Coordinates of C-alpha atoms in Angstrom, one line a residue:
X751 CA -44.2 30.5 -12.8
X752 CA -44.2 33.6 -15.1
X753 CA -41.4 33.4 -18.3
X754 CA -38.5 35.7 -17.2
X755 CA -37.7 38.4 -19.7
X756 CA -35.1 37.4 -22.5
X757 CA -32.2 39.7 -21.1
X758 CA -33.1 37.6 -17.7
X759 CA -32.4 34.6 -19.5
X760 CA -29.5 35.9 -21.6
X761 CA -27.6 36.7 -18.3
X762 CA -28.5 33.6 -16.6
X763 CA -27.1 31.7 -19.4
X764 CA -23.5 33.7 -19.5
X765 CA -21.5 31.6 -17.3
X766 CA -22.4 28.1 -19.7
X767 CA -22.0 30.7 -22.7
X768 CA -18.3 31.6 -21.1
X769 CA -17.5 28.0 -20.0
X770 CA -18.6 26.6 -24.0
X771 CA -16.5 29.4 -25.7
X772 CA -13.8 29.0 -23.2
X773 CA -13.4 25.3 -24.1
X774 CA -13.4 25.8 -27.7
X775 CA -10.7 27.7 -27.5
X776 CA -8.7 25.9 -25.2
X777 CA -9.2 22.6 -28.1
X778 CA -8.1 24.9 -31.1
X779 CA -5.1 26.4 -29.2
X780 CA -4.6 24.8 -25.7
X781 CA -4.6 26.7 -22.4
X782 CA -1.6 28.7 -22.5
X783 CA -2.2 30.3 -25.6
X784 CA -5.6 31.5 -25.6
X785 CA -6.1 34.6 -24.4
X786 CA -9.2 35.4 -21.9
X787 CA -10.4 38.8 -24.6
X788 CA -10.7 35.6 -27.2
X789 CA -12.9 34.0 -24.8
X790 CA -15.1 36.8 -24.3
X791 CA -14.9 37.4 -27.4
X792 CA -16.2 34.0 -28.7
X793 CA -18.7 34.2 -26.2
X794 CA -20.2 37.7 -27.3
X795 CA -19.3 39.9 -24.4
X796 CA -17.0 42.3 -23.0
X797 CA -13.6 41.2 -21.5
X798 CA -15.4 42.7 -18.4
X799 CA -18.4 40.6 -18.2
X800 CA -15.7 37.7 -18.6
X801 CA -14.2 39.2 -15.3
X802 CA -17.5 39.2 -13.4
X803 CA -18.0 35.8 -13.6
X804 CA -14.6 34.6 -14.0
X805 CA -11.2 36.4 -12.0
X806 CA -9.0 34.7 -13.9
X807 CA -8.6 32.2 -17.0
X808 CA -7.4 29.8 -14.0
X809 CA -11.0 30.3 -11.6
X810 CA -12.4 29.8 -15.8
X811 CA -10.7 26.5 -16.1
X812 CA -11.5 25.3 -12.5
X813 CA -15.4 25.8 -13.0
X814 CA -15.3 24.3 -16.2
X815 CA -13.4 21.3 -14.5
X816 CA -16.2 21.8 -11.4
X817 CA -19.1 21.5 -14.1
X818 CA -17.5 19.1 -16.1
X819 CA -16.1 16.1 -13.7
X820 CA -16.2 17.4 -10.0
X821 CA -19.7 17.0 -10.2
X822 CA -20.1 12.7 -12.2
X823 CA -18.0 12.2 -9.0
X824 CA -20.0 13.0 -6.7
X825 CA -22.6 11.1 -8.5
X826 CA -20.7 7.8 -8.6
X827 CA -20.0 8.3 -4.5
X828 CA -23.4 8.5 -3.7
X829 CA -24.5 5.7 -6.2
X830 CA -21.6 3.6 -4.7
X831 CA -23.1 4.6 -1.1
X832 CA -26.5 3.3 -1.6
X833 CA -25.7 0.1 -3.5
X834 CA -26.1 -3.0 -1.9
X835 CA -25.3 -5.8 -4.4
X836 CA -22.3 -7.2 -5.6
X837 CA -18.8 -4.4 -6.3
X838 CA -17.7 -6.3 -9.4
X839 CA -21.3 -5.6 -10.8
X840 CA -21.5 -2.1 -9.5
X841 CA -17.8 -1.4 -10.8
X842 CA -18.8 -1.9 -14.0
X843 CA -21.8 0.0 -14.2
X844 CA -19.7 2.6 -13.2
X845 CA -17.6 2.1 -15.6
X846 CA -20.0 2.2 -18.2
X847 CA -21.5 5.6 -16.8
X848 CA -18.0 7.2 -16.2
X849 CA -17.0 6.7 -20.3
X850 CA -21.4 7.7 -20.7
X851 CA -21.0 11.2 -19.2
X852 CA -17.4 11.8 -19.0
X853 CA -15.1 9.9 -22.0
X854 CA -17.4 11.1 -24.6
X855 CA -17.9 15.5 -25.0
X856 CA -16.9 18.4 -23.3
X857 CA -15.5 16.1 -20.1
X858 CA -13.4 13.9 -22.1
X859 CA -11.7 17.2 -23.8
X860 CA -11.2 18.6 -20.2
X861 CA -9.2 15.7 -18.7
X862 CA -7.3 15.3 -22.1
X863 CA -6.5 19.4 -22.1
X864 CA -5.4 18.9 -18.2
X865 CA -2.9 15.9 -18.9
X866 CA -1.4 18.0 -22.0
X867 CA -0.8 21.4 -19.7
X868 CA -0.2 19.8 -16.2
X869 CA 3.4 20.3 -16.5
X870 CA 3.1 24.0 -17.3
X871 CA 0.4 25.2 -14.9
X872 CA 1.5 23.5 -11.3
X873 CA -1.6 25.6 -9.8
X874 CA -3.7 24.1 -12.3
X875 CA -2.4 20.6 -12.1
X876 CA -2.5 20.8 -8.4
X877 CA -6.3 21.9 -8.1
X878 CA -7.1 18.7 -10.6
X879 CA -5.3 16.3 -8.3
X880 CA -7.7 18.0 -5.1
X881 CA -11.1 18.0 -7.4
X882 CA -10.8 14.9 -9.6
X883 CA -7.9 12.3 -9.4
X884 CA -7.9 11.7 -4.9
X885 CA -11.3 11.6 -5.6
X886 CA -11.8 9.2 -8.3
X887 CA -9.1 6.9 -6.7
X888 CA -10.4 7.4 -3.0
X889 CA -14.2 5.9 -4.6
X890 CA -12.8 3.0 -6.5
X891 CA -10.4 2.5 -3.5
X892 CA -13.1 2.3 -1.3
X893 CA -15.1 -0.5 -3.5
X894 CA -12.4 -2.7 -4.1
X895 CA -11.5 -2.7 -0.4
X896 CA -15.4 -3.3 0.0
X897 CA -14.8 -6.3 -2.3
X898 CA -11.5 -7.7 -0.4
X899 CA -13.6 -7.1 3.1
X900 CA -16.9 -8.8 1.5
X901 CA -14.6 -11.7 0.3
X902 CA -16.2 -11.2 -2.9
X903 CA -12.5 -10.1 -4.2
X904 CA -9.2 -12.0 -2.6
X905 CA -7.0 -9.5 -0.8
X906 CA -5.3 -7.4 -3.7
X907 CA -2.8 -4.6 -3.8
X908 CA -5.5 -2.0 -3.8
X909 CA -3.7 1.3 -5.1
X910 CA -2.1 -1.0 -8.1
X911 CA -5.7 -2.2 -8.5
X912 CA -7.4 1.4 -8.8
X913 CA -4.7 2.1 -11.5
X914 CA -5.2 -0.5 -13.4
X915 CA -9.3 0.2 -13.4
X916 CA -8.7 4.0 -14.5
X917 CA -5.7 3.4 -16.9
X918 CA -7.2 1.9 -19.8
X919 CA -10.1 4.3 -19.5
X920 CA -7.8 7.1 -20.1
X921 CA -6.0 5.1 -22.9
X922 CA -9.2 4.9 -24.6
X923 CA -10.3 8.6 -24.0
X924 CA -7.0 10.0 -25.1
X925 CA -7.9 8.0 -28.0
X926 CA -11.0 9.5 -28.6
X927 CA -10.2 12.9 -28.3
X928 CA -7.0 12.6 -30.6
X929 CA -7.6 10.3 -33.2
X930 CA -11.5 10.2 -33.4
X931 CA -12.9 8.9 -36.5
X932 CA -9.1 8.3 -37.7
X933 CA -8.7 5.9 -34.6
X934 CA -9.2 2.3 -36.2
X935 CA -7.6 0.3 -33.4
X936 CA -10.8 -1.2 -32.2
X937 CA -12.8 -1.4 -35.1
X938 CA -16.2 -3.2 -34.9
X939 CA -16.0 -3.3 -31.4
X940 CA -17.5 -0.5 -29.3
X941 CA -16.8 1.2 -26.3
X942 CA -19.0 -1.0 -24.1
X943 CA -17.5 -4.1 -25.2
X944 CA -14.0 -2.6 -24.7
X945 CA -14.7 -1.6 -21.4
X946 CA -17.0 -5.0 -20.6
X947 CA -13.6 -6.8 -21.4
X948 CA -11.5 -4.6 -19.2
X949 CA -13.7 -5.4 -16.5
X950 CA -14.0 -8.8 -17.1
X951 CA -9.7 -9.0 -18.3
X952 CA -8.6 -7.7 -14.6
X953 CA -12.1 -9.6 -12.5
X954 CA -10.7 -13.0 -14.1
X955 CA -7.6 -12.7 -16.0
X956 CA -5.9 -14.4 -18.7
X957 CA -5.2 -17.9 -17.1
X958 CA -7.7 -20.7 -18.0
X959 CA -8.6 -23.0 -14.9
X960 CA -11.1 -22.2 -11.9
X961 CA -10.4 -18.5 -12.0
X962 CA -10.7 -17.8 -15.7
X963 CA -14.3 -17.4 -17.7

């Protein structure tokens, strides 16, 4: 397959280029006070060009959400759909690849700029609840019921259950995307273990006995 020109390859790459700039931004000022001629402007184009991919700084926010979380999602449904072994096991693997692709980078930065502006942008907050939070619950719904119905799990309240899975992952990527290196609340333990012990805190709990590890 022949090379395509550079201006081929320069256009190609102006949505990414408009998505990368845009997010910036949106980190050094939040949502509502970046403008969308900044974001073309960081990107290296014309407030036009900014237009022709992107309507608004809304659609520009929702295809960064799309490329940034909408699509992990979809990858843990399908993983969950195929697997055959046991949920506590596939739980945390997903887990473990959820904080992977999405707690660390540009994700993590998008859920923690979407919490912050909720409030302000109903629209906004709205589409997030559609594209990533009825998703993410309806999935991890779906396995622990799987659990409960396998009788690898005894019958739990499944909603409180799903919130108590995501929760401390969202503790721990507000966290990270606040404090960073000045965060020394889990020092000389990484995020693995944190989230191994999460996993293994709400699979076994506290109590020492038959049910405790």
């Amino acid at each position: 397959m022949a090379t395509p020109p550079p201006r081929q390859r320069r256009k190609d790459a102006r949505p990414q280029e408009l998505l990368d700039a845009a997010l910036a931004l949106f980190v050094e000022k939040g949502f509502a006070a970046t403008r969308s001629e900044e974001i073309a402007a960081r990107a290296g184009v014309a407030k036009g060009t900014l237009y022709r991919y992107y309507p608004s700084k809304d659609e520009l926010f929702k295809a960064m959400v799309r490329d940034n979380l909408s699509v992990h999602i979809a990858e843990s449904a399908a993983q969950a759909a195929q697997y055959q072994g046991p949920i506590a096991e596939l739980l945390r693997q997903m887990m473990q690849a959820w904080w992977a692709k999405v707690g660390h980078g540009n994700a993590g930065v998008v859920c923690k700029i979407m919490m912050i502006e909720a409030r302000n942008f109903p629209e906004l907050a709205r589409f997030y609840v559609d594209e990533v939070i009825r998703p993410s619950q309806s999935l991890i719904s779906g396995l622990v019921m799987r659990g409960i119905h396998s009788g690898e799990f005894r019958a739990v309240p499944v909603e409180a259950t799903v919130h108590m899975l995501i929760a401390p992952m969202l503790h721990l990527l507000l966290h990270e995307h606040s404090f960073g290196e000045h965060d020394s609340c889990h020092e000389g333990m990484g995020d693995e273990a944190l989230l191994d012990a999460q996993i293994a805190l709400l699979l076994h709990g506290l109590l020492a006995g038959p049910q405790g590890t």
